Amino acid sequence: MSLYDGVDLRLNVPHSARMYDYYLGGFTNFAADREAAGQALAALPWLRSAARANRAFVHRSTRALAEAGLDQFLDIGTGIPTSPNLHEIAQAVNPRARIVYVDNDPIVLSHARALLTGAPGGRTAYVEADLADPAALLAAPSLRGTLDLSRPVALSLNAVLHFIPDGAGAPDGAGTRRAHAIVEHLKAALAPGSALVISHVTADFAPEEIARVTGIYHSAGTPLQARTHHEITRFLAGWTVLAPGLVPVPRWRPAGSDDTVVTDIEASGYAAVAVKP
Ligand SMILES: C[S@@+](CC[C@H](N)C(=O)[O-])C[C@H]1O[C@@H](n2cnc3c(N)ncnc32)[C@H](O)[C@@H]1O
């Protein structure tokens, strides 16, 4: 029996999770993903560095929050497992940490076993849900059975909000500011002391190249919306943004690892962590 039996992976259509896996040097990608990813790499030759810098931010921010005492993590837009995964970082600091992973791509679900091998004292769970429907996502029984939402939670929305476009093109026709409304819905459900971790593609540093990449994603059927520093700052509204603020991804508390040599243009993304007062 194959890992993918009974799962409609739509392998003839490129998918963002598998394209990202390709940039990171993974093997969970197929011809259509590699073709679209190859076009994106031709438009933005440093895309692999951007993906690695983003992944390194996921690690640094998770470690920082676990070290600050957060022991519940909600990771929406998890991606195909790439070790170390978020739970491995959090549970290396606190083995009792609880992690809920959420993604809407069936291929991530089919690999979720790799995400569910947490430390014995902690817990991990996987929920297949769509960020576009935050109410349903938050109501998922395995999320509620793993996380106590009356206590602080670290919510990570890394490299996923740019897949929620605003405006008339939004699939549910909800109009502009859709991604911001979704984030406000999630923020409202969390207790004081919770953290919001965001990384997001921007065209602020390389407008022409990023425009070409967003065009390639659109043609591939995966709308991608770069946002400005101002637009991404608005996701953090009302929460206390931790130092160093909303900054180019490699500049968020660099740890001296190889991602720190990535320039702002190469990263073409912003990252921040904010805490609910
Ligand atoms: C670029 S990957 C980011 C993976 C990981 N968060 C990271 O930063 O390394 C984006 C992930 O978001 C998922 N995704 C995209 N749109 C989504 C949505 N509406 N709901 C849930 N997940 C979504 C994709 O399936 C993919 O796995």
PDB file of C-alpha atoms and ligand atoms in Angstrom:
ATOM      1  CA  MET A   1       0.000   0.000   0.000  1.00  0.00           C
ATOM      2  CA  SER A   2       1.384   3.419  -0.931  1.00  0.00           C
ATOM      3  CA  LEU A   3       1.593   6.333   1.470  1.00  0.00           C
ATOM      4  CA  TYR A   4      -0.806   8.212  -0.797  1.00  0.00           C
ATOM      5  CA  ASP A   5      -3.532   5.568  -1.261  1.00  0.00           C
ATOM      6  CA  GLY A   6      -6.974   7.136  -1.091  1.00  0.00           C
ATOM      7  CA  VAL A   7      -5.632  10.724  -1.139  1.00  0.00           C
ATOM      8  CA  ASP A   8      -6.358  12.994  -4.132  1.00  0.00           C
ATOM      9  CA  LEU A   9      -3.088  14.894  -4.372  1.00  0.00           C
ATOM     10  CA  ARG A  10      -3.836  16.568  -7.737  1.00  0.00           C
ATOM     11  CA  LEU A  11      -0.281  15.806  -8.763  1.00  0.00           C
ATOM     12  CA  ASN A  12      -0.727  17.440 -12.181  1.00  0.00           C
ATOM     13  CA  VAL A  13      -1.267  20.822 -10.490  1.00  0.00           C
ATOM     14  CA  PRO A  14       1.651  22.589  -8.766  1.00  0.00           C
ATOM     15  CA  HIS A  15       1.165  23.168  -5.062  1.00  0.00           C
ATOM     16  CA  SER A  16       2.806  25.726  -2.773  1.00  0.00           C
ATOM     17  CA  ALA A  17       3.774  23.165  -0.094  1.00  0.00           C
ATOM     18  CA  ARG A  18       5.527  20.922  -2.628  1.00  0.00           C
ATOM     19  CA  MET A  19       7.192  23.878  -4.387  1.00  0.00           C
ATOM     20  CA  TYR A  20       8.530  25.058  -1.013  1.00  0.00           C
ATOM     21  CA  ASP A  21       9.752  21.517  -0.323  1.00  0.00           C
ATOM     22  CA  TYR A  22      11.611  21.641  -3.657  1.00  0.00           C
ATOM     23  CA  TYR A  23      13.281  24.962  -2.775  1.00  0.00           C
ATOM     24  CA  LEU A  24      14.406  23.421   0.530  1.00  0.00           C
ATOM     25  CA  GLY A  25      15.930  20.418  -1.254  1.00  0.00           C
ATOM     26  CA  GLY A  26      13.222  17.954  -0.142  1.00  0.00           C
ATOM     27  CA  PHE A  27      11.882  14.998  -2.123  1.00  0.00           C
ATOM     28  CA  THR A  28       8.126  15.415  -1.619  1.00  0.00           C
ATOM     29  CA  ASN A  29       7.498  17.163  -4.932  1.00  0.00           C
ATOM     30  CA  PHE A  30       6.377  16.080  -8.380  1.00  0.00           C
ATOM     31  CA  ALA A  31       6.911  17.087 -12.017  1.00  0.00           C
ATOM     32  CA  ALA A  32       4.282  19.867 -12.058  1.00  0.00           C
ATOM     33  CA  ASP A  33       5.679  21.312  -8.801  1.00  0.00           C
ATOM     34  CA  ARG A  34       9.249  21.195 -10.104  1.00  0.00           C
ATOM     35  CA  GLU A  35       8.255  22.854 -13.360  1.00  0.00           C
ATOM     36  CA  ALA A  36       6.519  25.781 -11.632  1.00  0.00           C
ATOM     37  CA  ALA A  37       9.284  25.989  -8.997  1.00  0.00           C
ATOM     38  CA  GLY A  38      11.873  26.005 -11.793  1.00  0.00           C
ATOM     39  CA  GLN A  39      10.114  28.985 -13.397  1.00  0.00           C
ATOM     40  CA  ALA A  40      10.040  30.791 -10.050  1.00  0.00           C
ATOM     41  CA  LEU A  41      13.743  30.053  -9.531  1.00  0.00           C
ATOM     42  CA  ALA A  42      14.497  31.451 -12.986  1.00  0.00           C
ATOM     43  CA  ALA A  43      12.685  34.674 -12.035  1.00  0.00           C
ATOM     44  CA  LEU A  44      14.203  34.802  -8.540  1.00  0.00           C
ATOM     45  CA  PRO A  45      17.471  32.841  -8.461  1.00  0.00           C
ATOM     46  CA  TRP A  46      17.878  33.366  -4.715  1.00  0.00           C
ATOM     47  CA  LEU A  47      14.526  31.740  -3.850  1.00  0.00           C
ATOM     48  CA  ARG A  48      16.223  28.747  -2.211  1.00  0.00           C
ATOM     49  CA  SER A  49      18.090  31.108   0.133  1.00  0.00           C
ATOM     50  CA  ALA A  50      14.817  32.862   0.915  1.00  0.00           C
ATOM     51  CA  ALA A  51      13.174  29.527   1.806  1.00  0.00           C
ATOM     52  CA  ARG A  52      16.105  28.509   4.014  1.00  0.00           C
ATOM     53  CA  ALA A  53      16.163  31.911   5.733  1.00  0.00           C
ATOM     54  CA  ASN A  54      12.433  31.578   6.409  1.00  0.00           C
ATOM     55  CA  ARG A  55      12.886  28.109   7.844  1.00  0.00           C
ATOM     56  CA  ALA A  56      15.697  29.369  10.086  1.00  0.00           C
ATOM     57  CA  PHE A  57      13.362  32.131  11.356  1.00  0.00           C
ATOM     58  CA  VAL A  58      10.772  29.452  12.221  1.00  0.00           C
ATOM     59  CA  HIS A  59      13.438  27.747  14.336  1.00  0.00           C
ATOM     60  CA  ARG A  60      14.738  30.909  16.048  1.00  0.00           C
ATOM     61  CA  SER A  61      11.304  32.298  16.887  1.00  0.00           C
ATOM     62  CA  THR A  62      10.039  28.943  18.206  1.00  0.00           C
ATOM     63  CA  ARG A  63      13.138  28.518  20.390  1.00  0.00           C
ATOM     64  CA  ALA A  64      12.823  32.085  21.703  1.00  0.00           C
ATOM     65  CA  LEU A  65       9.160  31.598  22.655  1.00  0.00           C
ATOM     66  CA  ALA A  66       9.743  28.187  24.249  1.00  0.00           C
ATOM     67  CA  GLU A  67      12.629  29.667  26.248  1.00  0.00           C
ATOM     68  CA  ALA A  68      10.317  32.521  27.287  1.00  0.00           C
ATOM     69  CA  GLY A  69       7.975  29.904  28.802  1.00  0.00           C
ATOM     70  CA  LEU A  70       5.345  29.352  26.115  1.00  0.00           C
ATOM     71  CA  ASP A  71       4.404  25.687  26.103  1.00  0.00           C
ATOM     72  CA  GLN A  72       1.491  25.611  23.609  1.00  0.00           C
ATOM     73  CA  PHE A  73       2.042  26.121  19.874  1.00  0.00           C
ATOM     74  CA  LEU A  74      -0.481  26.417  17.034  1.00  0.00           C
ATOM     75  CA  ASP A  75       1.312  26.262  13.684  1.00  0.00           C
ATOM     76  CA  ILE A  76      -0.970  27.085  10.741  1.00  0.00           C
ATOM     77  CA  GLY A  77       0.425  26.400   7.251  1.00  0.00           C
ATOM     78  CA  THR A  78       2.825  23.790   8.576  1.00  0.00           C
ATOM     79  CA  GLY A  79       4.219  22.585   5.269  1.00  0.00           C
ATOM     80  CA  ILE A  80       5.689  19.219   4.405  1.00  0.00           C
ATOM     81  CA  PRO A  81       7.717  17.967   7.377  1.00  0.00           C
ATOM     82  CA  THR A  82      11.322  19.222   7.230  1.00  0.00           C
ATOM     83  CA  SER A  83      13.404  18.282  10.225  1.00  0.00           C
ATOM     84  CA  PRO A  84      13.822  19.903  12.603  1.00  0.00           C
ATOM     85  CA  ASN A  85      10.093  20.547  12.706  1.00  0.00           C
ATOM     86  CA  LEU A  86       8.562  23.076  15.060  1.00  0.00           C
ATOM     87  CA  HIS A  87       7.724  20.508  17.765  1.00  0.00           C
ATOM     88  CA  GLU A  88      11.310  19.242  17.796  1.00  0.00           C
ATOM     89  CA  ILE A  89      12.586  22.774  18.485  1.00  0.00           C
ATOM     90  CA  ALA A  90       9.946  23.542  21.131  1.00  0.00           C
ATOM     91  CA  GLN A  91      10.239  20.166  22.875  1.00  0.00           C
ATOM     92  CA  ALA A  92      14.048  20.381  22.917  1.00  0.00           C
ATOM     93  CA  VAL A  93      13.505  23.371  25.235  1.00  0.00           C
ATOM     94  CA  ASN A  94      10.433  22.016  27.037  1.00  0.00           C
ATOM     95  CA  PRO A  95       9.598  18.322  26.511  1.00  0.00           C
ATOM     96  CA  ARG A  96       6.097  18.959  27.856  1.00  0.00           C
ATOM     97  CA  ALA A  97       5.270  21.450  25.091  1.00  0.00           C
ATOM     98  CA  ARG A  98       2.063  20.801  23.123  1.00  0.00           C
ATOM     99  CA  ILE A  99       1.896  21.492  19.405  1.00  0.00           C
ATOM    100  CA  VAL A 100      -1.018  21.521  16.976  1.00  0.00           C
ATOM    101  CA  TYR A 101      -0.131  21.579  13.290  1.00  0.00           C
ATOM    102  CA  VAL A 102      -2.660  22.783  10.694  1.00  0.00           C
ATOM    103  CA  ASP A 103      -2.483  22.644   6.905  1.00  0.00           C
ATOM    104  CA  ASN A 104      -5.007  22.302   4.094  1.00  0.00           C
ATOM    105  CA  ASP A 105      -2.819  20.302   1.694  1.00  0.00           C
ATOM    106  CA  PRO A 106      -3.595  16.558   1.657  1.00  0.00           C
ATOM    107  CA  ILE A 107       0.057  15.736   1.028  1.00  0.00           C
ATOM    108  CA  VAL A 108       1.020  17.377   4.321  1.00  0.00           C
ATOM    109  CA  LEU A 109      -1.658  15.262   6.010  1.00  0.00           C
ATOM    110  CA  SER A 110      -0.225  12.114   4.432  1.00  0.00           C
ATOM    111  CA  HIS A 111       3.172  12.943   5.965  1.00  0.00           C
ATOM    112  CA  ALA A 112       1.757  14.058   9.298  1.00  0.00           C
ATOM    113  CA  ARG A 113       3.094  10.968  11.043  1.00  0.00           C
ATOM    114  CA  ALA A 114       6.512  12.656  11.018  1.00  0.00           C
ATOM    115  CA  LEU A 115       4.934  15.527  12.927  1.00  0.00           C
ATOM    116  CA  LEU A 116       3.288  13.347  15.536  1.00  0.00           C
ATOM    117  CA  THR A 117       6.367  11.822  17.094  1.00  0.00           C
ATOM    118  CA  GLY A 118       6.656  14.291  19.926  1.00  0.00           C
ATOM    119  CA  ALA A 119       8.440  13.892  23.236  1.00  0.00           C
ATOM    120  CA  PRO A 120       6.623  11.494  25.592  1.00  0.00           C
ATOM    121  CA  GLY A 121       5.752  14.217  28.121  1.00  0.00           C
ATOM    122  CA  GLY A 122       4.318  16.577  25.498  1.00  0.00           C
ATOM    123  CA  ARG A 123       1.741  16.191  22.754  1.00  0.00           C
ATOM    124  CA  THR A 124       1.439  16.871  19.049  1.00  0.00           C
ATOM    125  CA  ALA A 125      -1.676  16.822  16.887  1.00  0.00           C
ATOM    126  CA  TYR A 126      -2.456  17.455  13.252  1.00  0.00           C
ATOM    127  CA  VAL A 127      -5.598  19.161  11.935  1.00  0.00           C
ATOM    128  CA  GLU A 128      -6.516  19.351   8.263  1.00  0.00           C
ATOM    129  CA  ALA A 129      -8.209  22.746   8.000  1.00  0.00           C
ATOM    130  CA  ASP A 130      -8.250  25.924   5.968  1.00  0.00           C
ATOM    131  CA  LEU A 131      -6.889  29.185   7.350  1.00  0.00           C
ATOM    132  CA  ALA A 132      -9.616  30.877   5.307  1.00  0.00           C
ATOM    133  CA  ASP A 133     -12.186  29.504   7.797  1.00  0.00           C
ATOM    134  CA  PRO A 134     -10.715  30.364  11.204  1.00  0.00           C
ATOM    135  CA  ALA A 135     -13.912  29.519  13.116  1.00  0.00           C
ATOM    136  CA  ALA A 136     -13.923  25.922  11.842  1.00  0.00           C
ATOM    137  CA  LEU A 137     -10.174  25.642  12.390  1.00  0.00           C
ATOM    138  CA  LEU A 138     -10.448  26.760  16.019  1.00  0.00           C
ATOM    139  CA  ALA A 139     -13.372  24.403  16.652  1.00  0.00           C
ATOM    140  CA  ALA A 140     -11.472  21.288  15.505  1.00  0.00           C
ATOM    141  CA  PRO A 141     -11.812  18.665  18.278  1.00  0.00           C
ATOM    142  CA  SER A 142      -8.150  17.616  18.190  1.00  0.00           C
ATOM    143  CA  LEU A 143      -7.057  21.255  18.521  1.00  0.00           C
ATOM    144  CA  ARG A 144      -9.382  21.720  21.510  1.00  0.00           C
ATOM    145  CA  GLY A 145      -8.235  18.396  22.962  1.00  0.00           C
ATOM    146  CA  THR A 146      -4.559  19.383  22.772  1.00  0.00           C
ATOM    147  CA  LEU A 147      -4.430  23.108  23.497  1.00  0.00           C
ATOM    148  CA  ASP A 148      -6.002  25.004  26.392  1.00  0.00           C
ATOM    149  CA  LEU A 149      -7.020  28.292  24.794  1.00  0.00           C
ATOM    150  CA  SER A 150      -7.548  29.908  28.209  1.00  0.00           C
ATOM    151  CA  ARG A 151      -3.740  29.822  28.545  1.00  0.00           C
ATOM    152  CA  PRO A 152      -1.157  31.536  26.275  1.00  0.00           C
ATOM    153  CA  VAL A 153      -0.538  29.993  22.863  1.00  0.00           C
ATOM    154  CA  ALA A 154       2.190  30.777  20.323  1.00  0.00           C
ATOM    155  CA  LEU A 155       0.354  31.105  16.994  1.00  0.00           C
ATOM    156  CA  SER A 156       2.634  30.837  13.992  1.00  0.00           C
ATOM    157  CA  LEU A 157       1.575  31.990  10.540  1.00  0.00           C
ATOM    158  CA  ASN A 158       4.853  31.531   8.741  1.00  0.00           C
ATOM    159  CA  ALA A 159       4.978  31.940   4.964  1.00  0.00           C
ATOM    160  CA  VAL A 160       1.231  31.297   4.705  1.00  0.00           C
ATOM    161  CA  LEU A 161      -0.619  34.643   4.850  1.00  0.00           C
ATOM    162  CA  HIS A 162       0.665  35.575   1.390  1.00  0.00           C
ATOM    163  CA  PHE A 163      -1.465  32.674   0.092  1.00  0.00           C
ATOM    164  CA  ILE A 164      -4.584  34.498   1.348  1.00  0.00           C
ATOM    165  CA  PRO A 165      -5.059  37.248  -1.227  1.00  0.00           C
ATOM    166  CA  ASP A 166      -7.192  40.324  -0.660  1.00  0.00           C
ATOM    167  CA  GLY A 167      -9.723  41.785  -3.002  1.00  0.00           C
ATOM    168  CA  ALA A 168     -11.963  40.575  -5.742  1.00  0.00           C
ATOM    169  CA  GLY A 169      -9.752  37.567  -6.483  1.00  0.00           C
ATOM    170  CA  ALA A 170     -10.335  36.112  -3.029  1.00  0.00           C
ATOM    171  CA  PRO A 171     -12.091  32.741  -3.477  1.00  0.00           C
ATOM    172  CA  ASP A 172     -14.870  33.469  -0.976  1.00  0.00           C
ATOM    173  CA  GLY A 173     -15.580  36.884  -2.472  1.00  0.00           C
ATOM    174  CA  ALA A 174     -15.239  38.491   0.949  1.00  0.00           C
ATOM    175  CA  GLY A 175     -13.606  41.527  -0.599  1.00  0.00           C
ATOM    176  CA  THR A 176     -10.571  43.380   0.584  1.00  0.00           C
ATOM    177  CA  ARG A 177      -8.702  42.936   3.856  1.00  0.00           C
ATOM    178  CA  ARG A 178      -9.638  39.282   4.053  1.00  0.00           C
ATOM    179  CA  ALA A 179      -6.316  38.086   5.463  1.00  0.00           C
ATOM    180  CA  HIS A 180      -6.412  40.797   8.124  1.00  0.00           C
ATOM    181  CA  ALA A 181      -9.930  39.770   9.207  1.00  0.00           C
ATOM    182  CA  ILE A 182      -8.792  36.136   9.510  1.00  0.00           C
ATOM    183  CA  VAL A 183      -5.807  37.091  11.670  1.00  0.00           C
ATOM    184  CA  GLU A 184      -7.996  39.284  13.907  1.00  0.00           C
ATOM    185  CA  HIS A 185     -10.394  36.341  14.368  1.00  0.00           C
ATOM    186  CA  LEU A 186      -7.517  34.104  15.512  1.00  0.00           C
ATOM    187  CA  LYS A 187      -5.989  36.815  17.744  1.00  0.00           C
ATOM    188  CA  ALA A 188      -9.336  37.361  19.486  1.00  0.00           C
ATOM    189  CA  ALA A 189      -9.540  33.661  20.395  1.00  0.00           C
ATOM    190  CA  LEU A 190      -6.206  33.677  22.236  1.00  0.00           C
ATOM    191  CA  ALA A 191      -5.448  34.499  25.868  1.00  0.00           C
ATOM    192  CA  PRO A 192      -3.267  37.418  27.066  1.00  0.00           C
ATOM    193  CA  GLY A 193       0.407  36.441  26.931  1.00  0.00           C
ATOM    194  CA  SER A 194      -0.136  34.615  23.620  1.00  0.00           C
ATOM    195  CA  ALA A 195       2.317  35.276  20.798  1.00  0.00           C
ATOM    196  CA  LEU A 196       1.808  35.847  17.082  1.00  0.00           C
ATOM    197  CA  VAL A 197       4.675  34.830  14.801  1.00  0.00           C
ATOM    198  CA  ILE A 198       4.527  35.980  11.192  1.00  0.00           C
ATOM    199  CA  SER A 199       6.774  35.724   8.175  1.00  0.00           C
ATOM    200  CA  HIS A 200       5.516  37.081   4.857  1.00  0.00           C
ATOM    201  CA  VAL A 201       6.736  37.710   1.301  1.00  0.00           C
ATOM    202  CA  THR A 202       7.264  41.353   0.341  1.00  0.00           C
ATOM    203  CA  ALA A 203       8.026  43.152  -2.905  1.00  0.00           C
ATOM    204  CA  ASP A 204       9.587  46.077  -0.990  1.00  0.00           C
ATOM    205  CA  PHE A 205      13.159  45.080  -1.915  1.00  0.00           C
ATOM    206  CA  ALA A 206      12.885  43.522  -5.384  1.00  0.00           C
ATOM    207  CA  PRO A 207       9.581  44.690  -6.926  1.00  0.00           C
ATOM    208  CA  GLU A 208      10.166  43.459 -10.476  1.00  0.00           C
ATOM    209  CA  GLU A 209      11.432  40.002  -9.527  1.00  0.00           C
ATOM    210  CA  ILE A 210       8.674  39.464  -6.936  1.00  0.00           C
ATOM    211  CA  ALA A 211       6.050  40.586  -9.489  1.00  0.00           C
ATOM    212  CA  ARG A 212       7.362  37.887 -11.847  1.00  0.00           C
ATOM    213  CA  VAL A 213       7.188  35.258  -9.100  1.00  0.00           C
ATOM    214  CA  THR A 214       3.657  36.203  -8.054  1.00  0.00           C
ATOM    215  CA  GLY A 215       2.696  35.963 -11.750  1.00  0.00           C
ATOM    216  CA  ILE A 216       4.108  32.426 -11.916  1.00  0.00           C
ATOM    217  CA  TYR A 217       2.200  31.381  -8.776  1.00  0.00           C
ATOM    218  CA  HIS A 218      -1.010  32.905 -10.188  1.00  0.00           C
ATOM    219  CA  SER A 219      -0.584  30.989 -13.459  1.00  0.00           C
ATOM    220  CA  ALA A 220       0.041  27.829 -11.442  1.00  0.00           C
ATOM    221  CA  GLY A 221      -3.317  28.339  -9.697  1.00  0.00           C
ATOM    222  CA  THR A 222      -1.866  29.407  -6.331  1.00  0.00           C
ATOM    223  CA  PRO A 223      -2.521  33.124  -5.846  1.00  0.00           C
ATOM    224  CA  LEU A 224       0.370  34.739  -3.980  1.00  0.00           C
ATOM    225  CA  GLN A 225       0.138  38.275  -2.629  1.00  0.00           C
ATOM    226  CA  ALA A 226       3.253  40.125  -1.527  1.00  0.00           C
ATOM    227  CA  ARG A 227       2.533  42.788   1.092  1.00  0.00           C
ATOM    228  CA  THR A 228       4.333  45.955   2.141  1.00  0.00           C
ATOM    229  CA  HIS A 229       5.896  46.610   5.539  1.00  0.00           C
ATOM    230  CA  HIS A 230       2.857  48.741   6.402  1.00  0.00           C
ATOM    231  CA  GLU A 231       0.356  46.046   5.391  1.00  0.00           C
ATOM    232  CA  ILE A 232       2.179  43.351   7.360  1.00  0.00           C
ATOM    233  CA  THR A 233       2.478  45.651  10.406  1.00  0.00           C
ATOM    234  CA  ARG A 234      -1.323  45.788  10.460  1.00  0.00           C
ATOM    235  CA  PHE A 235      -1.493  42.048  11.193  1.00  0.00           C
ATOM    236  CA  LEU A 236       0.219  42.839  14.516  1.00  0.00           C
ATOM    237  CA  ALA A 237      -2.167  45.652  15.522  1.00  0.00           C
ATOM    238  CA  GLY A 238      -2.892  45.954  19.238  1.00  0.00           C
ATOM    239  CA  TRP A 239      -0.198  43.482  20.284  1.00  0.00           C
ATOM    240  CA  THR A 240       3.280  44.355  21.600  1.00  0.00           C
ATOM    241  CA  VAL A 241       5.847  43.755  18.886  1.00  0.00           C
ATOM    242  CA  LEU A 242       9.017  42.254  20.375  1.00  0.00           C
ATOM    243  CA  ALA A 243      12.487  43.541  19.460  1.00  0.00           C
ATOM    244  CA  PRO A 244      13.771  43.948  16.804  1.00  0.00           C
ATOM    245  CA  GLY A 245      10.292  44.647  15.338  1.00  0.00           C
ATOM    246  CA  LEU A 246       9.007  43.723  11.882  1.00  0.00           C
ATOM    247  CA  VAL A 247      12.289  43.283  10.027  1.00  0.00           C
ATOM    248  CA  PRO A 248      13.690  41.455   6.986  1.00  0.00           C
ATOM    249  CA  VAL A 249      13.581  37.744   7.851  1.00  0.00           C
ATOM    250  CA  PRO A 250      17.344  37.181   8.369  1.00  0.00           C
ATOM    251  CA  ARG A 251      17.522  40.200  10.706  1.00  0.00           C
ATOM    252  CA  TRP A 252      15.124  38.787  13.284  1.00  0.00           C
ATOM    253  CA  ARG A 253      17.547  37.926  16.091  1.00  0.00           C
ATOM    254  CA  PRO A 254      20.206  36.338  13.834  1.00  0.00           C
ATOM    255  CA  ALA A 255      21.868  33.388  15.488  1.00  0.00           C
ATOM    256  CA  GLY A 256      25.081  33.276  13.510  1.00  0.00           C
ATOM    257  CA  SER A 257      23.886  30.346  11.396  1.00  0.00           C
ATOM    258  CA  ASP A 258      24.168  30.391   7.597  1.00  0.00           C
ATOM    259  CA  ASP A 259      20.871  32.212   7.045  1.00  0.00           C
ATOM    260  CA  THR A 260      22.443  35.397   8.394  1.00  0.00           C
ATOM    261  CA  VAL A 261      24.406  35.813   5.156  1.00  0.00           C
ATOM    262  CA  VAL A 262      21.144  36.154   3.218  1.00  0.00           C
ATOM    263  CA  THR A 263      20.573  39.778   2.214  1.00  0.00           C
ATOM    264  CA  ASP A 264      17.280  41.665   2.542  1.00  0.00           C
ATOM    265  CA  ILE A 265      16.739  41.391  -1.223  1.00  0.00           C
ATOM    266  CA  GLU A 266      17.453  37.659  -1.206  1.00  0.00           C
ATOM    267  CA  ALA A 267      15.054  37.060   1.695  1.00  0.00           C
ATOM    268  CA  SER A 268      12.344  39.357   0.243  1.00  0.00           C
ATOM    269  CA  GLY A 269      10.257  38.755   3.331  1.00  0.00           C
ATOM    270  CA  TYR A 270       9.510  40.326   6.701  1.00  0.00           C
ATOM    271  CA  ALA A 271       9.246  38.578  10.061  1.00  0.00           C
ATOM    272  CA  ALA A 272       8.012  39.582  13.511  1.00  0.00           C
ATOM    273  CA  VAL A 273       6.839  38.226  16.844  1.00  0.00           C
ATOM    274  CA  ALA A 274       4.195  40.071  18.869  1.00  0.00           C
ATOM    275  CA  VAL A 275       2.614  39.359  22.264  1.00  0.00           C
ATOM    276  CA  LYS A 276      -1.005  39.906  23.336  1.00  0.00           C
ATOM    277  CA  PRO A 277      -1.146  42.411  26.219  1.00  0.00           C
TER     278      PRO A 277
HETATM  279  C1  LIG B   1       5.537  27.990   2.132  1.00  0.00           C
HETATM  280  S1  LIG B   1       4.831  26.744   3.154  1.00  0.00           S
HETATM  281  C2  LIG B   1       5.356  27.296   4.772  1.00  0.00           C
HETATM  282  C3  LIG B   1       5.709  26.146   5.712  1.00  0.00           C
HETATM  283  C4  LIG B   1       6.153  26.573   7.110  1.00  0.00           C
HETATM  284  N1  LIG B   1       5.130  27.358   7.767  1.00  0.00           N
HETATM  285  C5  LIG B   1       7.434  27.380   7.048  1.00  0.00           C
HETATM  286  O1  LIG B   1       7.369  28.614   7.180  1.00  0.00           O
HETATM  287  O2  LIG B   1       8.510  26.791   6.880  1.00  0.00           O
HETATM  288  C6  LIG B   1       3.113  27.235   3.139  1.00  0.00           C
HETATM  289  C7  LIG B   1       2.166  26.182   3.683  1.00  0.00           C
HETATM  290  O3  LIG B   1       0.900  26.810   3.902  1.00  0.00           O
HETATM  291  C8  LIG B   1      -0.112  25.912   3.489  1.00  0.00           C
HETATM  292  N2  LIG B   1      -1.307  26.689   3.168  1.00  0.00           N
HETATM  293  C9  LIG B   1      -1.485  27.527   2.106  1.00  0.00           C
HETATM  294  N3  LIG B   1      -2.735  28.047   2.154  1.00  0.00           N
HETATM  295  C10 LIG B   1      -3.340  27.532   3.266  1.00  0.00           C
HETATM  296  C11 LIG B   1      -4.630  27.687   3.831  1.00  0.00           C
HETATM  297  N4  LIG B   1      -5.559  28.484   3.267  1.00  0.00           N
HETATM  298  N5  LIG B   1      -4.925  26.994   4.959  1.00  0.00           N
HETATM  299  C12 LIG B   1      -3.994  26.179   5.537  1.00  0.00           C
HETATM  300  N6  LIG B   1      -2.757  25.998   5.033  1.00  0.00           N
HETATM  301  C13 LIG B   1      -2.428  26.661   3.911  1.00  0.00           C
HETATM  302  C14 LIG B   1       0.477  25.187   2.296  1.00  0.00           C
HETATM  303  O4  LIG B   1      -0.178  23.948   2.060  1.00  0.00           O
HETATM  304  C15 LIG B   1       1.927  25.014   2.734  1.00  0.00           C
HETATM  305  O5  LIG B   1       2.089  23.798   3.416  1.00  0.00           O
END
